[in-house]
Amino acid sequence: MSEESERIVWSNCQFMPWIEVVTHPTGQGLHYGRSVFEGIRFYDTDRGIAIFRLSEHLDRLLHSSNVMRLTRNGRIACAENPYPLKGKDISQILVREFSLEELQDIIKELIRLNGIPEGYIRPIFFSVGTIGVKPSGGSWVEGMIEIRPWLSTARGLLKVKTSPFLRIDARSSDISAKIGGHYVNSLQSMWDAEDSGVDEAVLLDQNGFVAEASVENIFAIKNGVFYTPRLGTILPGITRDTIITLVRDAGGYVLEQNLLTDFFKKADEVFLCGTAMEILPIGEIDGVKIGGNGNIGPHTEQLINQYHDIARGKNPTYSHWLTLVD
Ligand code: PMP
């Protein structure tokens, strides 16, 4: 039995064993990427298990759900236990709406039920039923929340390449939302990076400026100043926001602007950031060693330590970012 099969998930309003979850292969979620999701982490702290920036993640989930028209009455909603479908009138499937506080409670309960002290939370909501692109009856929304242990992401210094794939343009889709369909862009750029023997891809926007990595935002540091691509062509990352806040709170400067790949190659330090990966220093871009020697720089190192301290509840200034499970 795999480790997953022992786990409890929340699926369509019920807690149930991972192996008992079912869904239907019709629907815009699977066929056209009409799904929205989040990646959230929880940490073991001295005060017990704490979820990092949970309300910001749920705010973004609500935003994404609104963009993909998966909400009902402005709330995240999903079918209540629709299976088995046999003998059911699909138009009669019950739908439940959730406030963000209720979703917080479900996530806390899921952590308790699984007894995992540190890990990753993946809520996903998606459209099932009709496969027409044009909206019509016969579709419903399903929701699932899964949690899993997540080990340390320390992976040494990353080698990255400029991707031949451009980041999805903001005129092609609402890229401020975390939508399943967007991730074919991430997958293809990541496969290309792997095929080239590097760890990650850095995607440019349609104007040739650096946008972000396949699943992380990117920062450069030059002469003590932090630089990061402006919002508009990237997913507004919560870790990106955490870093901007920390640097500015400490009296430092962060500039959000259009930046060329060359700027990153000539920077003193470059790192990627995201909830799952936390902060990952980059040693090389397209074979060019960052900071001359490709080693981790002092600002990145300090930030990694600060981030871990905050996530593990060791810095009371930022305890408002932690939601305690108990
Ligand atoms: N960009 C993309 C495309 C992502 O998938 C992620 C991961 N959610 C990020 C940036 C980082 O976002 P966050 O810090 O909110 O996890």
GROMACS .gro file of C-alpha atoms and ligand atoms in nm:
model
  342
    1MET     CA    1   0.000   0.000   0.000
    2SER     CA    2   0.130   0.342  -0.089
    3GLU     CA    3   0.161   0.615   0.170
    4GLU     CA    4  -0.125   0.806   0.003
    5SER     CA    5  -0.368   0.522   0.051
    6GLU     CA    6  -0.343   0.569   0.427
    7ARG     CA    7  -0.442   0.932   0.407
    8ILE     CA    8  -0.770   1.112   0.462
    9VAL     CA    9  -0.882   1.375   0.212
   10TRP     CA   10  -1.177   1.609   0.201
   11SER     CA   11  -1.371   1.539  -0.116
   12ASN     CA   12  -1.703   1.696  -0.216
   13CYS     CA   13  -1.786   1.799   0.142
   14GLN     CA   14  -1.682   1.473   0.310
   15PHE     CA   15  -1.370   1.348   0.483
   16MET     CA   16  -1.283   1.011   0.330
   17PRO     CA   17  -0.991   0.776   0.267
   18TRP     CA   18  -0.768   0.883  -0.026
   19ILE     CA   19  -0.839   0.555  -0.208
   20GLU     CA   20  -1.214   0.609  -0.204
   21VAL     CA   21  -1.219   0.941  -0.387
   22VAL     CA   22  -1.406   0.939  -0.719
   23THR     CA   23  -1.477   1.192  -0.989
   24HIS     CA   24  -1.613   1.186  -1.343
   25PRO     CA   25  -1.393   1.235  -1.653
   26THR     CA   26  -1.636   1.465  -1.831
   27GLY     CA   27  -1.632   1.835  -1.768
   28GLN     CA   28  -1.442   2.152  -1.839
   29GLY     CA   29  -1.203   2.095  -1.548
   30LEU     CA   30  -1.029   1.799  -1.705
   31HIS     CA   31  -1.089   1.891  -2.070
   32TYR     CA   32  -1.010   2.262  -2.070
   33GLY     CA   33  -0.825   2.326  -1.745
   34ARG     CA   34  -1.117   2.495  -1.571
   35SER     CA   35  -0.986   2.424  -1.226
   36VAL     CA   36  -0.846   2.647  -0.954
   37PHE     CA   37  -0.612   2.543  -0.680
   38GLU     CA   38  -0.371   2.651  -0.409
   39GLY     CA   39  -0.048   2.524  -0.263
   40ILE     CA   40  -0.020   2.601   0.109
   41ARG     CA   41   0.233   2.488   0.367
   42PHE     CA   42   0.207   2.410   0.735
   43TYR     CA   43   0.492   2.390   0.981
   44ASP     CA   44   0.563   2.243   1.321
   45THR     CA   45   0.615   2.531   1.562
   46ASP     CA   46   0.669   2.561   1.937
   47ARG     CA   47   0.302   2.658   1.970
   48GLY     CA   48   0.185   2.357   1.767
   49ILE     CA   49   0.112   2.309   1.397
   50ALA     CA   50   0.071   2.638   1.211
   51ILE     CA   51  -0.042   2.710   0.856
   52PHE     CA   52   0.157   2.982   0.680
   53ARG     CA   53  -0.041   3.273   0.533
   54LEU     CA   54  -0.357   3.065   0.509
   55SER     CA   55  -0.597   3.354   0.470
   56GLU     CA   56  -0.394   3.502   0.181
   57HIS     CA   57  -0.400   3.164   0.005
   58LEU     CA   58  -0.775   3.130   0.054
   59ASP     CA   59  -0.829   3.487  -0.069
   60ARG     CA   60  -0.641   3.395  -0.387
   61LEU     CA   61  -0.843   3.073  -0.419
   62LEU     CA   62  -1.162   3.277  -0.401
   63HIS     CA   63  -1.025   3.522  -0.659
   64SER     CA   64  -0.930   3.233  -0.893
   65SER     CA   65  -1.273   3.072  -0.840
   66ASN     CA   66  -1.442   3.399  -0.933
   67VAL     CA   67  -1.231   3.429  -1.248
   68MET     CA   68  -1.322   3.073  -1.351
   69ARG     CA   69  -1.687   3.131  -1.251
   70LEU     CA   70  -1.683   2.847  -1.003
   71THR     CA   71  -1.836   3.043  -0.715
   72ARG     CA   72  -2.195   3.063  -0.602
   73ASN     CA   73  -2.324   3.377  -0.433
   74GLY     CA   74  -1.966   3.500  -0.426
   75ARG     CA   75  -1.849   3.198  -0.228
   76ILE     CA   76  -1.642   2.894  -0.306
   77ALA     CA   77  -1.893   2.614  -0.360
   78CYS     CA   78  -1.901   2.250  -0.458
   79ALA     CA   79  -2.131   1.953  -0.497
   80GLU     CA   80  -2.218   1.765  -0.183
   81ASN     CA   81  -2.126   1.400  -0.225
   82PRO     CA   82  -2.267   1.353  -0.581
   83TYR     CA   83  -2.153   0.990  -0.626
   84PRO     CA   84  -2.276   0.738  -0.721
   85LEU     CA   85  -2.457   0.922  -0.999
   86LYS     CA   86  -2.672   0.621  -1.082
   87GLY     CA   87  -3.038   0.696  -1.025
   88LYS     CA   88  -2.972   1.067  -0.959
   89ASP     CA   89  -3.115   1.363  -1.143
   90ILE     CA   90  -2.801   1.565  -1.211
   91SER     CA   91  -2.986   1.895  -1.189
   92GLN     CA   92  -3.073   1.800  -0.831
   93ILE     CA   93  -2.712   1.758  -0.710
   94LEU     CA   94  -2.684   1.955  -0.388
   95VAL     CA   95  -2.434   2.238  -0.377
   96ARG     CA   96  -2.274   2.374  -0.060
   97GLU     CA   97  -2.118   2.718  -0.031
   98PHE     CA   98  -1.825   2.781   0.201
   99SER     CA   99  -1.708   3.094   0.372
  100LEU     CA  100  -1.330   3.127   0.393
  101GLU     CA  101  -1.355   3.067   0.770
  102GLU     CA  102  -1.533   2.737   0.704
  103LEU     CA  103  -1.261   2.635   0.459
  104GLN     CA  104  -1.001   2.721   0.723
  105ASP     CA  105  -1.178   2.490   0.968
  106ILE     CA  106  -1.192   2.206   0.714
  107ILE     CA  107  -0.819   2.239   0.647
  108LYS     CA  108  -0.738   2.240   1.019
  109GLU     CA  109  -0.950   1.929   1.071
  110LEU     CA  110  -0.780   1.756   0.778
  111ILE     CA  111  -0.440   1.819   0.936
  112ARG     CA  112  -0.564   1.679   1.267
  113LEU     CA  113  -0.718   1.371   1.101
  114ASN     CA  114  -0.397   1.289   0.915
  115GLY     CA  115  -0.160   1.352   1.204
  116ILE     CA  116   0.102   1.503   0.973
  117PRO     CA  117   0.315   1.764   1.159
  118GLU     CA  118   0.460   1.946   0.855
  119GLY     CA  119   0.345   1.944   0.500
  120TYR     CA  120   0.162   2.078   0.202
  121ILE     CA  121  -0.209   2.145   0.146
  122ARG     CA  122  -0.362   2.129  -0.200
  123PRO     CA  123  -0.724   2.245  -0.236
  124ILE     CA  124  -0.867   2.215  -0.587
  125PHE     CA  125  -1.208   2.306  -0.729
  126PHE     CA  126  -1.307   2.213  -1.083
  127SER     CA  127  -1.595   2.189  -1.324
  128VAL     CA  128  -1.744   1.846  -1.401
  129GLY     CA  129  -2.033   1.746  -1.626
  130THR     CA  130  -2.080   1.907  -1.961
  131ILE     CA  131  -1.789   1.920  -2.208
  132GLY     CA  132  -1.926   2.207  -2.415
  133VAL     CA  133  -1.717   2.524  -2.397
  134LYS     CA  134  -2.033   2.732  -2.414
  135PRO     CA  135  -2.195   2.740  -2.070
  136SER     CA  136  -2.497   2.517  -2.044
  137GLY     CA  137  -2.675   2.316  -1.779
  138GLY     CA  138  -2.559   1.975  -1.663
  139SER     CA  139  -2.233   2.081  -1.505
  140TRP     CA  140  -2.136   2.107  -1.141
  141VAL     CA  141  -1.831   2.197  -0.937
  142GLU     CA  142  -1.635   1.944  -0.738
  143GLY     CA  143  -1.387   2.022  -0.465
  144MET     CA  144  -1.111   1.831  -0.300
  145ILE     CA  145  -0.847   1.911  -0.039
  146GLU     CA  146  -0.548   1.687   0.002
  147ILE     CA  147  -0.256   1.716   0.240
  148ARG     CA  148   0.081   1.545   0.229
  149PRO     CA  149   0.409   1.555   0.417
  150TRP     CA  150   0.667   1.780   0.253
  151LEU     CA  151   1.030   1.742   0.328
  152SER     CA  152   1.286   2.019   0.329
  153THR     CA  153   1.335   2.180  -0.011
  154ALA     CA  154   1.704   2.255   0.037
  155ARG     CA  155   1.837   2.161  -0.306
  156GLY     CA  156   2.165   2.348  -0.320
  157LEU     CA  157   2.220   2.613  -0.584
  158LEU     CA  158   1.997   2.589  -0.887
  159LYS     CA  159   2.100   2.594  -1.249
  160VAL     CA  160   1.831   2.755  -1.462
  161LYS     CA  161   1.785   2.841  -1.827
  162THR     CA  162   1.583   3.098  -2.017
  163SER     CA  163   1.287   2.904  -2.148
  164PRO     CA  164   1.198   2.894  -2.518
  165PHE     CA  165   0.836   2.906  -2.395
  166LEU     CA  166   0.699   3.252  -2.316
  167ARG     CA  167   0.487   3.307  -2.006
  168ILE     CA  168   0.115   3.314  -2.093
  169ASP     CA  169   0.034   3.670  -2.185
  170ALA     CA  170  -0.192   3.873  -1.958
  171ARG     CA  171  -0.403   3.950  -2.267
  172SER     CA  172  -0.458   3.575  -2.324
  173SER     CA  173  -0.581   3.481  -1.979
  174ASP     CA  174  -0.619   3.631  -1.633
  175ILE     CA  175  -0.281   3.529  -1.502
  176SER     CA  176  -0.345   3.678  -1.159
  177ALA     CA  177  -0.556   3.365  -1.098
  178LYS     CA  178  -0.413   3.024  -1.017
  179ILE     CA  179  -0.591   2.826  -1.287
  180GLY     CA  180  -0.516   2.464  -1.377
  181GLY     CA  181  -0.506   2.537  -1.751
  182HIS     CA  182  -0.218   2.782  -1.705
  183TYR     CA  183   0.007   2.502  -1.592
  184VAL     CA  184   0.063   2.343  -1.935
  185ASN     CA  185   0.288   2.648  -1.982
  186SER     CA  186   0.478   2.558  -1.664
  187LEU     CA  187   0.496   2.188  -1.752
  188GLN     CA  188   0.641   2.242  -2.098
  189SER     CA  189   0.898   2.490  -1.977
  190MET     CA  190   0.998   2.255  -1.693
  191TRP     CA  191   1.034   1.955  -1.929
  192ASP     CA  192   1.249   2.163  -2.160
  193ALA     CA  193   1.468   2.266  -1.863
  194GLU     CA  194   1.503   1.905  -1.751
  195ASP     CA  195   1.586   1.792  -2.105
  196SER     CA  196   1.859   2.057  -2.108
  197GLY     CA  197   2.003   1.923  -1.782
  198VAL     CA  198   1.910   2.220  -1.562
  199ASP     CA  199   1.681   2.251  -1.260
  200GLU     CA  200   1.434   2.520  -1.360
  201ALA     CA  201   1.314   2.742  -1.642
  202VAL     CA  202   1.286   3.120  -1.638
  203LEU     CA  203   1.007   3.237  -1.867
  204LEU     CA  204   1.005   3.571  -2.045
  205ASP     CA  205   0.697   3.778  -2.114
  206GLN     CA  206   0.585   3.881  -2.463
  207ASN     CA  207   0.805   4.192  -2.448
  208GLY     CA  208   1.119   3.996  -2.364
  209PHE     CA  209   1.128   4.087  -1.995
  210VAL     CA  210   1.176   3.821  -1.730
  211ALA     CA  211   0.839   3.708  -1.591
  212GLU     CA  212   0.885   3.416  -1.351
  213ALA     CA  213   0.998   3.056  -1.325
  214SER     CA  214   0.768   2.761  -1.398
  215VAL     CA  215   0.626   2.762  -1.044
  216GLU     CA  216   0.815   3.037  -0.862
  217ASN     CA  217   0.865   3.411  -0.871
  218ILE     CA  218   1.215   3.549  -0.915
  219PHE     CA  219   1.427   3.814  -0.742
  220ALA     CA  220   1.767   3.968  -0.811
  221ILE     CA  221   1.981   4.161  -0.564
  222LYS     CA  222   2.227   4.425  -0.681
  223ASN     CA  223   2.422   4.652  -0.447
  224GLY     CA  224   2.188   4.554  -0.164
  225VAL     CA  225   1.871   4.652  -0.354
  226PHE     CA  226   1.611   4.383  -0.433
  227TYR     CA  227   1.455   4.374  -0.781
  228THR     CA  228   1.162   4.164  -0.899
  229PRO     CA  229   0.939   4.166  -1.208
  230ARG     CA  230   0.637   4.389  -1.165
  231LEU     CA  231   0.287   4.246  -1.130
  232GLY     CA  232   0.089   4.206  -1.451
  233THR     CA  233   0.283   3.933  -1.626
  234ILE     CA  234   0.321   3.696  -1.330
  235LEU     CA  235   0.126   3.508  -1.066
  236PRO     CA  236   0.118   3.745  -0.765
  237GLY     CA  237   0.302   3.507  -0.536
  238ILE     CA  238   0.238   3.509  -0.164
  239THR     CA  239   0.604   3.428  -0.096
  240ARG     CA  240   0.698   3.721  -0.323
  241ASP     CA  241   0.477   3.940  -0.106
  242THR     CA  242   0.634   3.795   0.212
  243ILE     CA  243   0.982   3.881   0.086
  244ILE     CA  244   0.888   4.232  -0.026
  245THR     CA  245   0.733   4.293   0.318
  246LEU     CA  246   1.035   4.158   0.506
  247VAL     CA  247   1.287   4.361   0.307
  248ARG     CA  248   1.086   4.684   0.334
  249ASP     CA  249   1.015   4.631   0.705
  250ALA     CA  250   1.390   4.605   0.757
  251GLY     CA  251   1.438   4.942   0.583
  252GLY     CA  252   1.560   4.788   0.255
  253TYR     CA  253   1.452   4.865  -0.100
  254VAL     CA  254   1.255   4.644  -0.339
  255LEU     CA  255   1.194   4.768  -0.691
  256GLU     CA  256   0.919   4.603  -0.895
  257GLN     CA  257   0.994   4.671  -1.259
  258ASN     CA  258   1.060   4.533  -1.609
  259LEU     CA  259   1.389   4.345  -1.600
  260LEU     CA  260   1.590   4.177  -1.875
  261THR     CA  261   1.762   3.838  -1.840
  262ASP     CA  262   2.093   4.018  -1.867
  263PHE     CA  263   2.015   4.213  -1.551
  264PHE     CA  264   1.973   3.886  -1.359
  265LYS     CA  265   2.294   3.742  -1.505
  266LYS     CA  266   2.487   4.047  -1.384
  267ALA     CA  267   2.321   4.066  -1.042
  268ASP     CA  268   2.504   3.989  -0.718
  269GLU     CA  269   2.244   3.733  -0.609
  270VAL     CA  270   1.937   3.573  -0.768
  271PHE     CA  271   1.678   3.349  -0.609
  272LEU     CA  272   1.339   3.190  -0.678
  273CYS     CA  273   1.056   3.184  -0.429
  274GLY     CA  274   0.725   3.007  -0.384
  275THR     CA  275   0.525   2.838  -0.111
  276ALA     CA  276   0.634   2.485  -0.195
  277MET     CA  277   0.997   2.564  -0.276
  278GLU     CA  278   1.034   2.849  -0.024
  279ILE     CA  279   1.352   3.038  -0.123
  280LEU     CA  280   1.589   2.876  -0.371
  281PRO     CA  281   1.922   3.043  -0.452
  282ILE     CA  282   2.027   3.037  -0.819
  283GLY     CA  283   2.388   2.962  -0.901
  284GLU     CA  284   2.373   2.977  -1.280
  285ILE     CA  285   2.153   3.124  -1.552
  286ASP     CA  286   2.218   2.996  -1.905
  287GLY     CA  287   2.563   2.883  -1.790
  288VAL     CA  288   2.655   3.225  -1.644
  289LYS     CA  289   2.761   3.205  -1.279
  290ILE     CA  290   2.574   3.452  -1.060
  291GLY     CA  291   2.786   3.696  -0.859
  292GLY     CA  292   3.095   3.574  -1.045
  293ASN     CA  293   3.133   3.251  -0.848
  294GLY     CA  294   2.779   3.106  -0.844
  295ASN     CA  295   2.772   3.076  -0.464
  296ILE     CA  296   2.486   3.168  -0.234
  297GLY     CA  297   2.499   3.537  -0.141
  298PRO     CA  298   2.465   3.688   0.209
  299HIS     CA  299   2.125   3.852   0.154
  300THR     CA  300   1.969   3.531   0.021
  301GLU     CA  301   2.116   3.328   0.304
  302GLN     CA  302   1.984   3.572   0.563
  303LEU     CA  303   1.641   3.574   0.401
  304ILE     CA  304   1.620   3.194   0.398
  305ASN     CA  305   1.697   3.185   0.771
  306GLN     CA  306   1.450   3.463   0.843
  307TYR     CA  307   1.178   3.291   0.638
  308HIS     CA  308   1.226   2.959   0.819
  309ASP     CA  309   1.222   3.130   1.157
  310ILE     CA  310   0.896   3.306   1.075
  311ALA     CA  311   0.728   2.995   0.929
  312ARG     CA  312   0.832   2.796   1.237
  313GLY     CA  313   0.693   3.058   1.472
  314LYS     CA  314   1.028   3.186   1.603
  315ASN     CA  315   0.970   3.549   1.510
  316PRO     CA  316   0.678   3.706   1.704
  317THR     CA  317   0.670   4.012   1.475
  318TYR     CA  318   0.516   3.799   1.204
  319SER     CA  319   0.305   3.562   1.414
  320HIS     CA  320  -0.004   3.708   1.242
  321TRP     CA  321   0.101   3.512   0.931
  322LEU     CA  322   0.051   3.185   1.116
  323THR     CA  323  -0.283   3.014   1.169
  324LEU     CA  324  -0.257   2.767   1.453
  325VAL     CA  325  -0.436   2.437   1.398
  326ASP     CA  326  -0.519   2.400   1.769
  327PMP     N1  327   0.442   3.160  -1.002
  327PMP     C1  328   0.379   3.047  -1.037
  327PMP     C2  329   0.348   3.024  -1.180
  327PMP     C3  330   0.341   2.953  -0.939
  327PMP     O1  331   0.279   2.840  -0.973
  327PMP     C4  332   0.373   2.979  -0.804
  327PMP     C5  333   0.335   2.880  -0.698
  327PMP     N2  334   0.207   2.904  -0.650
  327PMP     C6  335   0.439   3.098  -0.773
  327PMP     C7  336   0.471   3.187  -0.874
  327PMP     C8  337   0.469   3.134  -0.630
  327PMP     O2  338   0.349   3.165  -0.564
  327PMP     P1  339   0.333   3.149  -0.406
  327PMP     O3  340   0.447   3.220  -0.344
  327PMP     O4  341   0.203   3.211  -0.377
  327PMP     O5  342   0.335   3.003  -0.378
   0.00000   0.00000   0.00000
